[in-house]
PDB file of C-alpha atoms in Angstrom:
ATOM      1  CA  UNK A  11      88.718 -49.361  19.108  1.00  0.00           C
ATOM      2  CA  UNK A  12      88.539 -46.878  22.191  1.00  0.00           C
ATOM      3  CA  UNK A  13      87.452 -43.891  21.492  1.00  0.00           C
ATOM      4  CA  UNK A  14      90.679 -42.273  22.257  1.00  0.00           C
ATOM      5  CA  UNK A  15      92.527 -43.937  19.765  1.00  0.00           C
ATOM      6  CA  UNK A  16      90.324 -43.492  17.077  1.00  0.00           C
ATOM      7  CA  UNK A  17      89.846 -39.908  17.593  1.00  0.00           C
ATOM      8  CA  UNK A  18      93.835 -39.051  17.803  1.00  0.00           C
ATOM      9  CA  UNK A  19      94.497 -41.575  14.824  1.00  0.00           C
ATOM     10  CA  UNK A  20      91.956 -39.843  12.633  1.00  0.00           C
ATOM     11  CA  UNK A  21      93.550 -36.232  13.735  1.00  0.00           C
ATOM     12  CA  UNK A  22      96.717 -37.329  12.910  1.00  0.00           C
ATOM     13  CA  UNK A  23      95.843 -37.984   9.196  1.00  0.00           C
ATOM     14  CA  UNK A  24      94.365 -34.689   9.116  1.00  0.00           C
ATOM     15  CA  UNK A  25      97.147 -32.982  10.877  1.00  0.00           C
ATOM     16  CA  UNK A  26      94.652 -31.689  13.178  1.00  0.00           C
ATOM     17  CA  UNK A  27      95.351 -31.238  16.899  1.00  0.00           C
ATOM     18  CA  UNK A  28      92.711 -31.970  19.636  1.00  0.00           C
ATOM     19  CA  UNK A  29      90.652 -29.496  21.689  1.00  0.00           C
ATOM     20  CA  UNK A  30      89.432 -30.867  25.216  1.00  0.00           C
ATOM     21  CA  UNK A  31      87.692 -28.607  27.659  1.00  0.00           C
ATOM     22  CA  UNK A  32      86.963 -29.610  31.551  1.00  0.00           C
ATOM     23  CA  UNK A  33      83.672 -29.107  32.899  1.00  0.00           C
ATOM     24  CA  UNK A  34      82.886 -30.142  36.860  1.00  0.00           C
ATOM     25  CA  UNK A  35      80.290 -32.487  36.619  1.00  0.00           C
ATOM     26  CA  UNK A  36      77.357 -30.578  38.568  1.00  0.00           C
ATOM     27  CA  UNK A  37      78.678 -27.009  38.186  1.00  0.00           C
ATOM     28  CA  UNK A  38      76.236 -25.651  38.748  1.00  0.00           C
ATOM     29  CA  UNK A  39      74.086 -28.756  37.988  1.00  0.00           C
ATOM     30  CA  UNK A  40      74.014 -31.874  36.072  1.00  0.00           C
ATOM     31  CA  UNK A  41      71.503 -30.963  33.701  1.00  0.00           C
ATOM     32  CA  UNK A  42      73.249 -27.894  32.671  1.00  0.00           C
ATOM     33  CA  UNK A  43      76.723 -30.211  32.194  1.00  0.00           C
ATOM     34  CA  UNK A  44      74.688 -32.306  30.047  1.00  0.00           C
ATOM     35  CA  UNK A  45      74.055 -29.488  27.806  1.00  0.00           C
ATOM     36  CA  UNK A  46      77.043 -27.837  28.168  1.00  0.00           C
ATOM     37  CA  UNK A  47      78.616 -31.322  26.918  1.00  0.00           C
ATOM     38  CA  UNK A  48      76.452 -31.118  23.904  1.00  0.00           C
ATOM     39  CA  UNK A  49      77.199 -27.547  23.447  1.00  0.00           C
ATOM     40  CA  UNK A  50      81.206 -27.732  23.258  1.00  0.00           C
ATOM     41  CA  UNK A  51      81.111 -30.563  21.202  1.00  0.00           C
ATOM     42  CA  UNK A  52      78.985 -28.867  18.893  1.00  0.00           C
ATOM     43  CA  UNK A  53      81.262 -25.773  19.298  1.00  0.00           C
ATOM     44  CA  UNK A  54      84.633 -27.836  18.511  1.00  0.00           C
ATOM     45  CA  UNK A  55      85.247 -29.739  21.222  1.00  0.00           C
ATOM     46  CA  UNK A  56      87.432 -33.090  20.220  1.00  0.00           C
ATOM     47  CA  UNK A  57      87.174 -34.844  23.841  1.00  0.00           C
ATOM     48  CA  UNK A  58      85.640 -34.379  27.100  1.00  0.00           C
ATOM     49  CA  UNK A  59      87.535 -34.276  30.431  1.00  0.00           C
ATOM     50  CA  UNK A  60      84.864 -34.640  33.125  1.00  0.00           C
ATOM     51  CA  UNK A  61      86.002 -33.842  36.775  1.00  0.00           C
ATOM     52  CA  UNK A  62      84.483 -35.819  38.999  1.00  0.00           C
ATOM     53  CA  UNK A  63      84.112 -32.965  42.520  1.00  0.00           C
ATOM     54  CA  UNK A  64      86.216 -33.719  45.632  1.00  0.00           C
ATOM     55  CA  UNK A  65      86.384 -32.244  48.770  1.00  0.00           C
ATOM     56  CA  UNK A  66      90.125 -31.913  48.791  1.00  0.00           C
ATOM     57  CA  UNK A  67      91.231 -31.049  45.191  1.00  0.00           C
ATOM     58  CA  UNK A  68      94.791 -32.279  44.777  1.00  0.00           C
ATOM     59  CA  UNK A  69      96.014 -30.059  41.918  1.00  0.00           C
ATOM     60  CA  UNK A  70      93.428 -27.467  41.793  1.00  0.00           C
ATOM     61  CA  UNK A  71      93.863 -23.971  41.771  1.00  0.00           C
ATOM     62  CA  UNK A  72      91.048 -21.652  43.501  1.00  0.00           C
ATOM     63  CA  UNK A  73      88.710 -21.694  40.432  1.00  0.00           C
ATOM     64  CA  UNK A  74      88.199 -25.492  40.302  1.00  0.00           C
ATOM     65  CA  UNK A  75      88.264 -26.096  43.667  1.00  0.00           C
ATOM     66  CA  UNK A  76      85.504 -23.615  44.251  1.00  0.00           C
ATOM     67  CA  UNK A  77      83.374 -25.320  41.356  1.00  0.00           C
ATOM     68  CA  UNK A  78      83.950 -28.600  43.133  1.00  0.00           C
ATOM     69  CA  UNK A  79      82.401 -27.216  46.559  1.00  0.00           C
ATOM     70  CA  UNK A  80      79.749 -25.978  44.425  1.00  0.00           C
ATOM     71  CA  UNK A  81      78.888 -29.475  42.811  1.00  0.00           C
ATOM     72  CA  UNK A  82      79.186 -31.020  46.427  1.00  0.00           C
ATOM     73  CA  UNK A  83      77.216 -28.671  48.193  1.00  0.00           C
ATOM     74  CA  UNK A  84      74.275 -29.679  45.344  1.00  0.00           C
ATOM     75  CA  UNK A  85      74.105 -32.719  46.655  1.00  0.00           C
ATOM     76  CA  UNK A  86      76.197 -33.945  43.277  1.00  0.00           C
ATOM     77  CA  UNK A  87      77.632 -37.992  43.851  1.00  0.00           C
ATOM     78  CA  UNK A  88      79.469 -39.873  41.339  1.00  0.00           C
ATOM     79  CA  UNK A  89      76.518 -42.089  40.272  1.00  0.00           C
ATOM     80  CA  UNK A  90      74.828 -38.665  40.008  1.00  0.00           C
ATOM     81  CA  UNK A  91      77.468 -38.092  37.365  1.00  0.00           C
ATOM     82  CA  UNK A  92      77.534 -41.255  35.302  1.00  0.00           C
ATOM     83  CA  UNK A  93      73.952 -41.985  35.180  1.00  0.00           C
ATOM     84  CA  UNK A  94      74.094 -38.028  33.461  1.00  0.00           C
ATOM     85  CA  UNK A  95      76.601 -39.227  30.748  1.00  0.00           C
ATOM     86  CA  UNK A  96      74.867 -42.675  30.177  1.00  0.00           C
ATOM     87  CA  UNK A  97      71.780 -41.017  29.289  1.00  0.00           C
ATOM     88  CA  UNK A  98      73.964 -38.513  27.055  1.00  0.00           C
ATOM     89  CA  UNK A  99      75.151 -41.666  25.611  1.00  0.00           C
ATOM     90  CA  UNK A 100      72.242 -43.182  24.471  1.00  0.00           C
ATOM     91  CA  UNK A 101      69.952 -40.447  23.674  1.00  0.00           C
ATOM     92  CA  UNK A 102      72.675 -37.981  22.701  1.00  0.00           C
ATOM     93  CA  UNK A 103      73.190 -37.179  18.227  1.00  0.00           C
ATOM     94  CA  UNK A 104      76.362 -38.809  16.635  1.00  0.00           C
ATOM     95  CA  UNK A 105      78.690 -36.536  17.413  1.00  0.00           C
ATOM     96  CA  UNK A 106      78.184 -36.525  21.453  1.00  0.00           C
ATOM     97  CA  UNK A 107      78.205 -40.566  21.355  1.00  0.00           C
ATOM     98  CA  UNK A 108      81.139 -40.759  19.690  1.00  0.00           C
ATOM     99  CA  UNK A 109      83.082 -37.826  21.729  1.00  0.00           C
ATOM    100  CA  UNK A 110      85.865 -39.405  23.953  1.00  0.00           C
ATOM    101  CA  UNK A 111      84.991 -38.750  27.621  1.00  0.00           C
ATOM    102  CA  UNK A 112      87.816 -39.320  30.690  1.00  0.00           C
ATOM    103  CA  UNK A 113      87.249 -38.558  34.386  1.00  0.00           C
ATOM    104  CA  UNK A 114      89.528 -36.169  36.547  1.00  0.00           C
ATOM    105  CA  UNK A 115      88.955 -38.395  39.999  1.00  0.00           C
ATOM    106  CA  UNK A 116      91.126 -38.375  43.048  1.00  0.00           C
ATOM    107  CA  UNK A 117      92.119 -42.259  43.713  1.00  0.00           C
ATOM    108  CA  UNK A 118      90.482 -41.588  47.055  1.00  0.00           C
ATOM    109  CA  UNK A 119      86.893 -41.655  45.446  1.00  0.00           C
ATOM    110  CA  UNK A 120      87.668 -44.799  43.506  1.00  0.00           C
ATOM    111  CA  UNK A 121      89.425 -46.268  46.467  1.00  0.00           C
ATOM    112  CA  UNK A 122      86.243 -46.265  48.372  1.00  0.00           C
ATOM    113  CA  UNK A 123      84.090 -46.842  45.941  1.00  0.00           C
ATOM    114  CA  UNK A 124      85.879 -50.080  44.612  1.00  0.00           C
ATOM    115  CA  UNK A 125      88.221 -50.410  41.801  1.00  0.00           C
ATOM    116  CA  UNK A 126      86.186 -52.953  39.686  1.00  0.00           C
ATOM    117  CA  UNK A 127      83.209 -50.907  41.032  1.00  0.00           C
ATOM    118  CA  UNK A 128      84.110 -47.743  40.032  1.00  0.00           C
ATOM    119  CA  UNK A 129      85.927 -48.410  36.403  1.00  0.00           C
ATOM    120  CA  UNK A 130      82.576 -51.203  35.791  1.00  0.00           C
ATOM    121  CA  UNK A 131      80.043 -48.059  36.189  1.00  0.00           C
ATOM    122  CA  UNK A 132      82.559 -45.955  33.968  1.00  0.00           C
ATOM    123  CA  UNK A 133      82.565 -48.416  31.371  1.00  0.00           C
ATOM    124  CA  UNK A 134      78.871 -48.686  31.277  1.00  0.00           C
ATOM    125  CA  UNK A 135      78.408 -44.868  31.777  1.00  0.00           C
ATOM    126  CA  UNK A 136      80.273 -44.720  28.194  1.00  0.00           C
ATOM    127  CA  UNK A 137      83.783 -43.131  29.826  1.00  0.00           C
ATOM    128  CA  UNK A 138      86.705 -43.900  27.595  1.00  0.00           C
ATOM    129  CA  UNK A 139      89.717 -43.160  29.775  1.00  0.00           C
ATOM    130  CA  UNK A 140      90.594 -41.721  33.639  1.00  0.00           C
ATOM    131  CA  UNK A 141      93.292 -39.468  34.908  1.00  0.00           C
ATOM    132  CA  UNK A 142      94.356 -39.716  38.529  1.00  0.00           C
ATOM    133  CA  UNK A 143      96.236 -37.307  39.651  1.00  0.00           C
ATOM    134  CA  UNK A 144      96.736 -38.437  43.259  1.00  0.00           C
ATOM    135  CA  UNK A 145      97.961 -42.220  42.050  1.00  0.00           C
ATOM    136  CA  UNK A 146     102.097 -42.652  41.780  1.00  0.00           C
ATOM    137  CA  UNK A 147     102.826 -44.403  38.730  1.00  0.00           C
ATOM    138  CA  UNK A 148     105.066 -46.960  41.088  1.00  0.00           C
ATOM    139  CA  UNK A 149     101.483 -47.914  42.728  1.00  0.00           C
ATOM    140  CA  UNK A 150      99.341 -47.625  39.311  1.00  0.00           C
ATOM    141  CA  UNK A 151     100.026 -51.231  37.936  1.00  0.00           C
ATOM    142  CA  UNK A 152      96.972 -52.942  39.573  1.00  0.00           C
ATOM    143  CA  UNK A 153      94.168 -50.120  37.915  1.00  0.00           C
ATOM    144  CA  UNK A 154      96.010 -50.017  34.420  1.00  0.00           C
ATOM    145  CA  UNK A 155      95.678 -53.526  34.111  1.00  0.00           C
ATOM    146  CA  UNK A 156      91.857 -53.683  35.353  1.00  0.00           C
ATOM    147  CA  UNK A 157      90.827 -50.361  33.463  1.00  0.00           C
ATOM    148  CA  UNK A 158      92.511 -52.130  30.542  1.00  0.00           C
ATOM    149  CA  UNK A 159      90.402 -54.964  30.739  1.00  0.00           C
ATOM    150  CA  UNK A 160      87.318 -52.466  30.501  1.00  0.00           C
ATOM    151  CA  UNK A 161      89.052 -50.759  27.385  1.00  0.00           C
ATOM    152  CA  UNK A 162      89.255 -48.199  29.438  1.00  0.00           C
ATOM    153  CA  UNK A 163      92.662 -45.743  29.451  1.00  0.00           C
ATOM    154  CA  UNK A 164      94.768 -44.620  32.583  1.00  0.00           C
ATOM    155  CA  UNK A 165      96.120 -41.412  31.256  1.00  0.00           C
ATOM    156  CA  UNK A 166      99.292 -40.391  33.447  1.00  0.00           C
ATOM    157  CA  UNK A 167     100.774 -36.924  34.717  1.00  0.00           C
ATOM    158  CA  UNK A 168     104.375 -35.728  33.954  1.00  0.00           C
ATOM    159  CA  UNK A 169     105.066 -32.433  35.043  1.00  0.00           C
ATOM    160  CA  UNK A 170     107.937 -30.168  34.325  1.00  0.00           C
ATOM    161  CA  UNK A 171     109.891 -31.226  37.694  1.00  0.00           C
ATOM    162  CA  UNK A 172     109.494 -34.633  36.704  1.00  0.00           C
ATOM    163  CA  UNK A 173     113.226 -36.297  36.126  1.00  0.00           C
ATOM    164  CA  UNK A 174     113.713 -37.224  32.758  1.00  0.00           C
ATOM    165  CA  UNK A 175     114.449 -41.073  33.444  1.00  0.00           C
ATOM    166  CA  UNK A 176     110.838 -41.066  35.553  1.00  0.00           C
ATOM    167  CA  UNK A 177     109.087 -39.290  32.883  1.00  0.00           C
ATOM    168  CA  UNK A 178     110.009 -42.222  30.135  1.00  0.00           C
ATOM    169  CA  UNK A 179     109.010 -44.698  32.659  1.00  0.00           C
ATOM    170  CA  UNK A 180     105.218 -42.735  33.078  1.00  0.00           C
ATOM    171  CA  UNK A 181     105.609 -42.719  29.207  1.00  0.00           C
ATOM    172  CA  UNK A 182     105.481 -46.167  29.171  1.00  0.00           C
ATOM    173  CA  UNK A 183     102.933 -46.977  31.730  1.00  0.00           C
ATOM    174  CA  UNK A 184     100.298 -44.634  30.103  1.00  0.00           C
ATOM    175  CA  UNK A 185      97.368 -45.642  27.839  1.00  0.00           C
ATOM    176  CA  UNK A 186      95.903 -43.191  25.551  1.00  0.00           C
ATOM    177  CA  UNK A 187      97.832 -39.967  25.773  1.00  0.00           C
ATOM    178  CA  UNK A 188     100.181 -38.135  28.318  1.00  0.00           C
ATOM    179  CA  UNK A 189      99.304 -35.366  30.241  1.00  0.00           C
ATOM    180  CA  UNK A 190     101.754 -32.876  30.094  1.00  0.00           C
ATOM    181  CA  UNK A 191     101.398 -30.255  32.620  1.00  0.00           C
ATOM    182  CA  UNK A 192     102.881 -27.374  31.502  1.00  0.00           C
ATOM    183  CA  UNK A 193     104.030 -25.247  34.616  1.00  0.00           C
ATOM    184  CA  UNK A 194     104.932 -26.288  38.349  1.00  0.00           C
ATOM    185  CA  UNK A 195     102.149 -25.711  40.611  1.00  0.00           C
ATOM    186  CA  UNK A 196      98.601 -25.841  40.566  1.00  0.00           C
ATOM    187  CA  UNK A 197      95.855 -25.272  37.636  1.00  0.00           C
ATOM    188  CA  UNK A 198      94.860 -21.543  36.554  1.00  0.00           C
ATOM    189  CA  UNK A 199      94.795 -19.482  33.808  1.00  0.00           C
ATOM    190  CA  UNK A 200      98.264 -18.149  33.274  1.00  0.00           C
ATOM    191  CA  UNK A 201      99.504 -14.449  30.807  1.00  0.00           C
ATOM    192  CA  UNK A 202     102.369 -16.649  29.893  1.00  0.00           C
ATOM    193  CA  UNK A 203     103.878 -20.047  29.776  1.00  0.00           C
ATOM    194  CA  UNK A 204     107.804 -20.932  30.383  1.00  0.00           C
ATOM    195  CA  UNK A 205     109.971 -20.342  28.105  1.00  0.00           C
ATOM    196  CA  UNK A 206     111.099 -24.097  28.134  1.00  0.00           C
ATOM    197  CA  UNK A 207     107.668 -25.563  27.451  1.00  0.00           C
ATOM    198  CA  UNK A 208     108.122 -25.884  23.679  1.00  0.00           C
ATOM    199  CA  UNK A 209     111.658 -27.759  24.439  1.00  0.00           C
ATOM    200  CA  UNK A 210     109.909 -30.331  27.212  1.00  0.00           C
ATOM    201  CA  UNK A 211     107.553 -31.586  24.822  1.00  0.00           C
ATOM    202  CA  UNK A 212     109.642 -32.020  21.778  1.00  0.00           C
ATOM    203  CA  UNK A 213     112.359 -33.937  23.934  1.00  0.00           C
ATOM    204  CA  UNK A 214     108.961 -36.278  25.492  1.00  0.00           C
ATOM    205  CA  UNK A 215     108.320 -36.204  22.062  1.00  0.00           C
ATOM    206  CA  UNK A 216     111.096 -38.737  21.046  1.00  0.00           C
ATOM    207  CA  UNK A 217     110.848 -41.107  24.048  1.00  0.00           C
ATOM    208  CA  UNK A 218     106.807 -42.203  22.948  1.00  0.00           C
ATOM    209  CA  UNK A 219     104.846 -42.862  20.582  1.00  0.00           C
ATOM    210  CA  UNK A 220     101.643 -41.594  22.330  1.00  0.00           C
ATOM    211  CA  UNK A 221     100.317 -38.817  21.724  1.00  0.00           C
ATOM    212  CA  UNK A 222     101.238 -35.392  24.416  1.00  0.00           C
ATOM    213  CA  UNK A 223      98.286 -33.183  25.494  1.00  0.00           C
ATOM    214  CA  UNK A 224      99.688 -30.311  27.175  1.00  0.00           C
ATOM    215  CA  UNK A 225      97.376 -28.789  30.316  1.00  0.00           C
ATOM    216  CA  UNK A 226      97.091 -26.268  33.171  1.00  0.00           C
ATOM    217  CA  UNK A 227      97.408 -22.678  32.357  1.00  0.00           C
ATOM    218  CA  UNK A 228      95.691 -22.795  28.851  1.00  0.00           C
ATOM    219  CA  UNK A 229      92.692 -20.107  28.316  1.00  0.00           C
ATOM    220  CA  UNK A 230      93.040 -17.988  25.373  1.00  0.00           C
ATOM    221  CA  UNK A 231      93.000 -18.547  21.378  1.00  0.00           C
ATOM    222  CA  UNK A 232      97.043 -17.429  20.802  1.00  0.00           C
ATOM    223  CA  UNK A 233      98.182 -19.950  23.415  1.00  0.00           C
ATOM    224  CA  UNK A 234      96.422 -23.006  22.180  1.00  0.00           C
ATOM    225  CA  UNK A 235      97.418 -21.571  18.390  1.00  0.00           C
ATOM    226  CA  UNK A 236     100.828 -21.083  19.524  1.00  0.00           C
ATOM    227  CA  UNK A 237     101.239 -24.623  20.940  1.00  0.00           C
ATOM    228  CA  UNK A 238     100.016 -26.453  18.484  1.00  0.00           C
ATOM    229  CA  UNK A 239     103.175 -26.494  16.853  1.00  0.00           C
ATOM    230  CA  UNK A 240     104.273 -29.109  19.407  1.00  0.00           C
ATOM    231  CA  UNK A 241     101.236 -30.495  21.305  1.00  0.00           C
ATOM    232  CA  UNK A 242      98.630 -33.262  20.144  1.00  0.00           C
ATOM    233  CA  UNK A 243      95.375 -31.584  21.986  1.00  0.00           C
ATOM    234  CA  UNK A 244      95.780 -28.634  24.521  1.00  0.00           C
ATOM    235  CA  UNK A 245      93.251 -29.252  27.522  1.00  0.00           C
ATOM    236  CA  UNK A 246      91.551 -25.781  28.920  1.00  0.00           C
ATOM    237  CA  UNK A 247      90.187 -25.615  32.325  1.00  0.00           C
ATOM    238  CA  UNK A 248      89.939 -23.164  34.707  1.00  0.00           C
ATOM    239  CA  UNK A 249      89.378 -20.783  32.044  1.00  0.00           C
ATOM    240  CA  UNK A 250      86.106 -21.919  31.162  1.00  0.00           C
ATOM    241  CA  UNK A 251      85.143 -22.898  34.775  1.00  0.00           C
ATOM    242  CA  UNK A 252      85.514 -19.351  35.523  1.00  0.00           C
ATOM    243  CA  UNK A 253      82.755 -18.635  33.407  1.00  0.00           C
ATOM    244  CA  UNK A 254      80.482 -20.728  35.304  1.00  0.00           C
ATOM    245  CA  UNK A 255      81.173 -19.207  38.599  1.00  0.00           C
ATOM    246  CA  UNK A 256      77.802 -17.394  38.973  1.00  0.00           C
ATOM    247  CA  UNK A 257      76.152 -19.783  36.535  1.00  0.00           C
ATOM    248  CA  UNK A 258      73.347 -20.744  38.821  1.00  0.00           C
ATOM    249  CA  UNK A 259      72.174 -16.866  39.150  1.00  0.00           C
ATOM    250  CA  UNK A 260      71.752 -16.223  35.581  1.00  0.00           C
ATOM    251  CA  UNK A 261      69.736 -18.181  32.651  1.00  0.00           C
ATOM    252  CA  UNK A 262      71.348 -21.185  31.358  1.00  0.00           C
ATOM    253  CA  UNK A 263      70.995 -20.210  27.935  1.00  0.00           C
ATOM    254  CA  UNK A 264      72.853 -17.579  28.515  1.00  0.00           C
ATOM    255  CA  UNK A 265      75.653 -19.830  30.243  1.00  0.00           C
ATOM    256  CA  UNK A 266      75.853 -22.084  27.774  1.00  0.00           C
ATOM    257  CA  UNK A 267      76.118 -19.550  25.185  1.00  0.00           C
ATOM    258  CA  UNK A 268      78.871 -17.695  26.580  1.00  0.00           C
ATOM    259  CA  UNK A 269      80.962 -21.169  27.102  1.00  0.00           C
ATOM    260  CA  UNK A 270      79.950 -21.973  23.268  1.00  0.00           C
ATOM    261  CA  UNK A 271      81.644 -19.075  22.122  1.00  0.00           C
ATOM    262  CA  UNK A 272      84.340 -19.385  24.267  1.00  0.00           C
ATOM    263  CA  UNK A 273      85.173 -22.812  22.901  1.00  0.00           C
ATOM    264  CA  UNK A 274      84.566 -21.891  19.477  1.00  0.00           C
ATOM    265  CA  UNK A 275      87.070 -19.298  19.512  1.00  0.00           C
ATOM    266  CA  UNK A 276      89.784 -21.860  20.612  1.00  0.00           C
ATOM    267  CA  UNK A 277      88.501 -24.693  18.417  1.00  0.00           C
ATOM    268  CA  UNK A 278      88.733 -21.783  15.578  1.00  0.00           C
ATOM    269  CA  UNK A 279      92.365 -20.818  16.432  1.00  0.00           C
ATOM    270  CA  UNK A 280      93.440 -24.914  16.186  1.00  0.00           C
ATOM    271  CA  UNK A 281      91.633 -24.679  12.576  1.00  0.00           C
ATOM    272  CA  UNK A 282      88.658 -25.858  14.115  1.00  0.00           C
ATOM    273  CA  UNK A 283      85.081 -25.312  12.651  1.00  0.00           C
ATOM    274  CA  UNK A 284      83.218 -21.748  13.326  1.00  0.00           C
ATOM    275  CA  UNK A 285      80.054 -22.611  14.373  1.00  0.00           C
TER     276      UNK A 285
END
């Protein structure tokens, strides 16, 4: 079974709900992703996404954009990347091998790269699932159906603006969870979330059966504890890639530390352990 499935069909019979951080793969380098990896999953994480850097971020706010020019400017590539989370794979404890890990990646990169070439090193870099954000669902068929043959899930957008006729039809093209991004616009950490949020979700709620992680905006402990009433996992991102903005100037132990504890807190407010 992916590792998507399992994880959201054993949180289910715990009436648990799912905490996944983003990390830029390479921000500020790959061997301090690789331990952050370890680090949040130790800390609570639940799944992994990993954004794979791009020069022209499609739904980025400032913060992750700026960590993508930072990966770039490295020198970071995308075989870089999953040569980083195939050795976490197979020399990583229990818990990291069996985290679910999905790439953020503009279609652009897999474009040129190759589908089969692109979702084959995925599958061997131990990847579970991809979101891409810059793919229309009408023009999606041909990767669902190869990524499926690699067990791998194409986890789709819907956005608050989406109509609600096209949202059931993304509903039913998606494999693994839906994406549900909870404000119009781009990511970054928000004071509050619409008012209408809550009422989106339940109403998505009754047209699948997959599970809804809700995303964009999410970066303290009372959001993520106040929307787990509704949502499966709640995704935080800019919020922690803030705190790697000057990562590279200061020691990484530090770095990873202060991420830890970040994640703890909101793995701790979804019931989480307190490590």
């Amino acid at each position: 079974m992916n590792r998507i499935d399992a994880l959201f069909a054993r949180l289910k019979a715990e009436n648990r709900r799912a905490l996944m951080p983003f990390l830029t793969a390479g921000d500020p380098d790959l061997a301090t992703t690789a331990v952050l990896i370890q680090e949040l999953v130790r800390r609570g994480a639940d799944l992994l996404e990993i954004g794979i850097p791009y020069s022209d971020p499609v739904a980025d706010g400032p913060v992750i954009a700026a960590s993508y020019h930072r990966a770039l400017t490295q020198g970071v590539r995308v075989g870089h990347i999953f040569q980083t989370l195939r050795t976490l794979r197979a020399e990583g404890d229990e818990a990291v091998r069996e985290t679910p890990l999905i790439s953020m990646v503009s279609y652009s990169i897999v474009n040129r790269m190759g589908v089969e070439r692109y979702l084959n090193d995925a599958a061997t870099a131990g990847l579970d699932g991809l979101i891409v954000p810059d793919l229309p669902v009408e023009e999606s068929a041909r990767l669902q159906e190869k990524a499926t043959q690699r067990d791998l899930k194409l986890i789709q957008l819907i956005t608050p603006t989406t109509p609600r006729a096209r949202a059931v039809e993304i509903a039913r093209l998606t494999t693994g969870f839906i994406y549900y991004v909870s404000v119009a616009g781009i990511t970054g950490e928000r004071k509050a979330l619409p008012e209408d949020l809550k009422e989106n979700v339940a109403w998505l709620r009754t047209q699948t059966d997959l599970p809804i992680c809700i995303g964009f905006g999410i970066g303290s402990p009372e959001q993520v504890h106040e929307l787990a009433s509704v949502a499966d996992g709640l995704i935080v991102g800019s919020a922690l890639v803030r705190r790697l903005a000057d990562a590279a100037n200061r020691p990484r132990a530090d770095v990873v530390k202060e991420v830890g504890d970040f994640i703890g807190s909101l793995s701790e407010a979804l019931g989480g352990p307190a490590n």
